[in-house]
Short mmCIF file of C-alpha atoms and ligand atoms in Angstrom, two decimals:
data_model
loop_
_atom_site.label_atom_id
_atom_site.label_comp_id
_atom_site.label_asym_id
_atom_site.label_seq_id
_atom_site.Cartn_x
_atom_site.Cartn_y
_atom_site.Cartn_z
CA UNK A 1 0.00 0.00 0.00
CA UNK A 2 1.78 3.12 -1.06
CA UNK A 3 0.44 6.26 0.33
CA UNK A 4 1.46 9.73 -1.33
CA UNK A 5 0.87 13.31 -0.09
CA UNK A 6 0.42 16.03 -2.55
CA UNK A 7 0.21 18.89 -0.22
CA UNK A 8 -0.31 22.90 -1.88
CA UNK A 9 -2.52 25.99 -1.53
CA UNK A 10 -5.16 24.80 -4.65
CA UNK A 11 -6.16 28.22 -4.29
CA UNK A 12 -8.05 27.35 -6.80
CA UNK A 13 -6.72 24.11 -8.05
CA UNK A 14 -6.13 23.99 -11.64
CA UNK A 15 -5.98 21.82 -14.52
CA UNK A 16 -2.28 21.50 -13.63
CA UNK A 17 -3.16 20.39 -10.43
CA UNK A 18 -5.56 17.34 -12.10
CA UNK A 19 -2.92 16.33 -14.28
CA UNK A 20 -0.27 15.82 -11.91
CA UNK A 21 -3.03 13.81 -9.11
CA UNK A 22 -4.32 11.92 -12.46
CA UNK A 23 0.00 10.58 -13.62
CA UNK A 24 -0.13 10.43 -9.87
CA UNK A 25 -2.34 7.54 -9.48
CA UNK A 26 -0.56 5.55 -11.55
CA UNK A 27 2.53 5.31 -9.05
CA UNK A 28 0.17 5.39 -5.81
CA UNK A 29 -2.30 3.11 -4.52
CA UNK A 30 -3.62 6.45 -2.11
CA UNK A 31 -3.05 9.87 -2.42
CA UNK A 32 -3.91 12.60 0.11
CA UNK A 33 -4.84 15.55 -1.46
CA UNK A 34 -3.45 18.25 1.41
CA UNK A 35 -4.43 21.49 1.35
CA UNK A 36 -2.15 23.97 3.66
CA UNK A 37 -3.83 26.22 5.94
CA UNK A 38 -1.55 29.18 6.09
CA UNK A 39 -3.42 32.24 8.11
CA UNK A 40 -0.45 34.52 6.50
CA UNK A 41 -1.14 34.72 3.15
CA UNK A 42 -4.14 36.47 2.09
CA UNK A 43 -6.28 33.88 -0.43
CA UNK A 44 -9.49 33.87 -2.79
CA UNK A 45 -11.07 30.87 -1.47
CA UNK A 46 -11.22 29.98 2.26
CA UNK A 47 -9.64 26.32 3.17
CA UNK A 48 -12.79 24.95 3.74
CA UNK A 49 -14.45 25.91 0.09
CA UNK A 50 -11.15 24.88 -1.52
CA UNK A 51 -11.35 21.10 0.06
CA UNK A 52 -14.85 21.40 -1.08
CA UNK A 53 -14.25 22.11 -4.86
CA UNK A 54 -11.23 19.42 -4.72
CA UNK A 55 -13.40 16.93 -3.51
CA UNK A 56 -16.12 17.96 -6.25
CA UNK A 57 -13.77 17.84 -9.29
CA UNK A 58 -11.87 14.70 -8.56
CA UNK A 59 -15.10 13.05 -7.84
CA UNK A 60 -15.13 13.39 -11.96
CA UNK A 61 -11.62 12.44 -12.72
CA UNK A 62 -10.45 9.09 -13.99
CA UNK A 63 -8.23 7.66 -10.81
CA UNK A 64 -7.51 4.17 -11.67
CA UNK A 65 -7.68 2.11 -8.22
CA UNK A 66 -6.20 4.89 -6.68
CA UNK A 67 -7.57 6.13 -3.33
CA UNK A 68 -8.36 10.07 -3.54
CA UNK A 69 -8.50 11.97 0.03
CA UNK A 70 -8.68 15.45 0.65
CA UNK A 71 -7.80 17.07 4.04
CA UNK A 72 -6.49 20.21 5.34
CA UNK A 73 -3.11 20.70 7.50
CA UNK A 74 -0.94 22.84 9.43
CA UNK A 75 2.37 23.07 10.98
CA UNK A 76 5.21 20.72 9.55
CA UNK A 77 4.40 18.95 6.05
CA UNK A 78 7.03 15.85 7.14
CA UNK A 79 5.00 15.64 10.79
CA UNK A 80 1.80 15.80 9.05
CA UNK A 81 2.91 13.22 6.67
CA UNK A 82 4.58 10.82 9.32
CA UNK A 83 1.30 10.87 11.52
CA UNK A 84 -0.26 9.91 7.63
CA UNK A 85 2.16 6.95 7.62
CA UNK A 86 2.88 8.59 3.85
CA UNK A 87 5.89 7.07 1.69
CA UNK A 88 6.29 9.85 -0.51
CA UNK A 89 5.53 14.15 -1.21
CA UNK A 90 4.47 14.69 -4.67
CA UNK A 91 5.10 17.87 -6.21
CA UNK A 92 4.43 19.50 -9.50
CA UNK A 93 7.51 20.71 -11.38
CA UNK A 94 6.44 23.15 -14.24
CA UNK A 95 9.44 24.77 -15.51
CA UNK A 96 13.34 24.98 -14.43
CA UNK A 97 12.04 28.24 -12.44
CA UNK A 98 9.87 25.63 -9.76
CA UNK A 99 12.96 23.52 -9.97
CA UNK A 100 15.28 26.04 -6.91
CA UNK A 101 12.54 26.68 -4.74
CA UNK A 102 11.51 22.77 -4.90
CA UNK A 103 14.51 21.84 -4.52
CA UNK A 104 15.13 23.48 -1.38
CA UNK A 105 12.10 22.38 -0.35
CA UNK A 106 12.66 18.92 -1.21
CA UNK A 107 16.34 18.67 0.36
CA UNK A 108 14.90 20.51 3.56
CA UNK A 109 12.51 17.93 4.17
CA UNK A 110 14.88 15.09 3.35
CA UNK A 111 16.66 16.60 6.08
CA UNK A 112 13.93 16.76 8.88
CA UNK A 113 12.38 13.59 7.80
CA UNK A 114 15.38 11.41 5.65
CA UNK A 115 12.81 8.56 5.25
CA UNK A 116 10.29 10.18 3.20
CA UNK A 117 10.48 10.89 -0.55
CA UNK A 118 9.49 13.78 -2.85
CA UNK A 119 8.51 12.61 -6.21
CA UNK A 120 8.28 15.59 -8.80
CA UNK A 121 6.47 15.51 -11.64
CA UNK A 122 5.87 16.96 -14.98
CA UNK A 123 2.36 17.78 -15.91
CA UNK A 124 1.38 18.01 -20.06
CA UNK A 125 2.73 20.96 -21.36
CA UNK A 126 -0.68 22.53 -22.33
CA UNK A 127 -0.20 23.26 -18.59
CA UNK A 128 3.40 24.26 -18.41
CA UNK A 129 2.04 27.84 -17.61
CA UNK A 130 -0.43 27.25 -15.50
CA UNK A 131 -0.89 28.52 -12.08
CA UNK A 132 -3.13 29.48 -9.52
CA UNK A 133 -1.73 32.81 -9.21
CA UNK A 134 -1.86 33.45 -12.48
CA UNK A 135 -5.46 32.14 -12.96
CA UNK A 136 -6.71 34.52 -10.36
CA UNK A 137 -4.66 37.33 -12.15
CA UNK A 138 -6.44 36.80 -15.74
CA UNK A 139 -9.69 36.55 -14.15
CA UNK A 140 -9.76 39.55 -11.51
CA UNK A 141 -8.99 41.22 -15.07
CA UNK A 142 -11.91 39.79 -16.83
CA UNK A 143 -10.07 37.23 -19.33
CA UNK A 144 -11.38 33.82 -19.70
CA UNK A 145 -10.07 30.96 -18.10
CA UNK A 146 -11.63 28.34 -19.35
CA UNK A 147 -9.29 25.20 -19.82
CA UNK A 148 -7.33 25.78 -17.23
CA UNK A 149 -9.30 25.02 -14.47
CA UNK A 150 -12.52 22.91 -14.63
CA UNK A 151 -16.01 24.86 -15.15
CA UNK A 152 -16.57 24.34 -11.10
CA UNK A 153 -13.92 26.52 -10.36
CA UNK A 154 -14.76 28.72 -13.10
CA UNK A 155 -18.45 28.85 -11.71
CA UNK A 156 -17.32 28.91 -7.89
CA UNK A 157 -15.21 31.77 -8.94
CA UNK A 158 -17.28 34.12 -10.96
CA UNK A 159 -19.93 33.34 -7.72
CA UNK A 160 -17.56 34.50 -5.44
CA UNK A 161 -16.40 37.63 -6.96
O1 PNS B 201 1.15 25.22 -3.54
P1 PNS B 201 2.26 25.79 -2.70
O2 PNS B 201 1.76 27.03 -2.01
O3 PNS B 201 3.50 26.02 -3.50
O4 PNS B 201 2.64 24.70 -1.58
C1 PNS B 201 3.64 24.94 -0.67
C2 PNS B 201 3.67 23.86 0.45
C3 PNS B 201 2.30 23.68 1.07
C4 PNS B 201 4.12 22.55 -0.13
C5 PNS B 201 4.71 24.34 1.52
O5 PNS B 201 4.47 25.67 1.83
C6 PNS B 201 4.69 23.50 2.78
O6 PNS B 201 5.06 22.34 2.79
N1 PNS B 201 4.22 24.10 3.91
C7 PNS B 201 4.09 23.45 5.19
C8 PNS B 201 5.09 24.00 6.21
C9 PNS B 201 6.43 23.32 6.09
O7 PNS B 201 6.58 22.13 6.25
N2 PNS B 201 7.46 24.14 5.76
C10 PNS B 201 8.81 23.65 5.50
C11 PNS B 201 8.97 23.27 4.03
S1 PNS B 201 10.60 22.77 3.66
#
């Protein structure tokens, strides 16, 4: 039974996001979708309606016999994923410029927790560009963003705004 974390803001989650979870399941029999809850940065969607929409658009994704979860955590990703009994951190790597700052993370957590492994991954290139910054940008602007996240998000947005 190999358990994976993929642990990020999904504020919202994107396309991006679905394509790494979807190459994810093929290496993972669970994966926890973990969703930080970090009171300093200022965000569009609140913790608790970001789980929600996760748990709405993977209910619509193809996931193999992979186990989807989605939770919310705080504190220490390798403590959070120790009391998880997770093998592995999966993280999207876009471009070289993710590359440094996953790195450190990557190394820093090797450090506090040698036992556990980060697994990066590329998603399709149609996404290469994708983020959730950048999503929010386009659409606080009034540009479309459809294809890069699903039409939930979209909708759950354009509610919200
Ligand atoms: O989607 P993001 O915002 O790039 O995800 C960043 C995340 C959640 C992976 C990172 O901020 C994190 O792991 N935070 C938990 C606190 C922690 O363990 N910090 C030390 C990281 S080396």
């Amino acid at each position: 039974m190999r358990r994976a974390i993929y642990p990020g803001s999904f504020d919202p989650v994107t396309n991006g996001h679905l394509d790494i979870i979807q190459r994810g399941c093929k290496l993972f029999d669970e994966i926890i979708i973990a969703v930080l809850i970090n009171p300093e940065k200022t965000a569009f969607f609140s913790v608790e309606e970001r789980c929600d929409i996760l748990r709405s658009v993977l209910a619509e994704i193809d996931r193999g016999d992979c186990t989807l979860t989605v939770e919310s955590f705080e504190g220490l990703l390798v403590q959070y994923a120790a009391d998880r009994k997770a093998h592995a951190i999966v993280r999207g790597i876009r471009a070289i410029s993710d590359y440094e700052y996953e790195l450190q993370m990557a190394l820093m957590n090797r450090r506090l927790q040698p036992g556990l492994e980060t697994v990066f991954m590329m998603p399709a290139e149609a996404y290469s560009y994708v983020s959730s910054r950048l999503v929010k940008e386009v659409f606080h602007l009034g540009a479309s963003i459809e294809g890069l996240v699903p039409a939930l998000v979209e909708d759950r947005m354009r509610k919200k705004k």
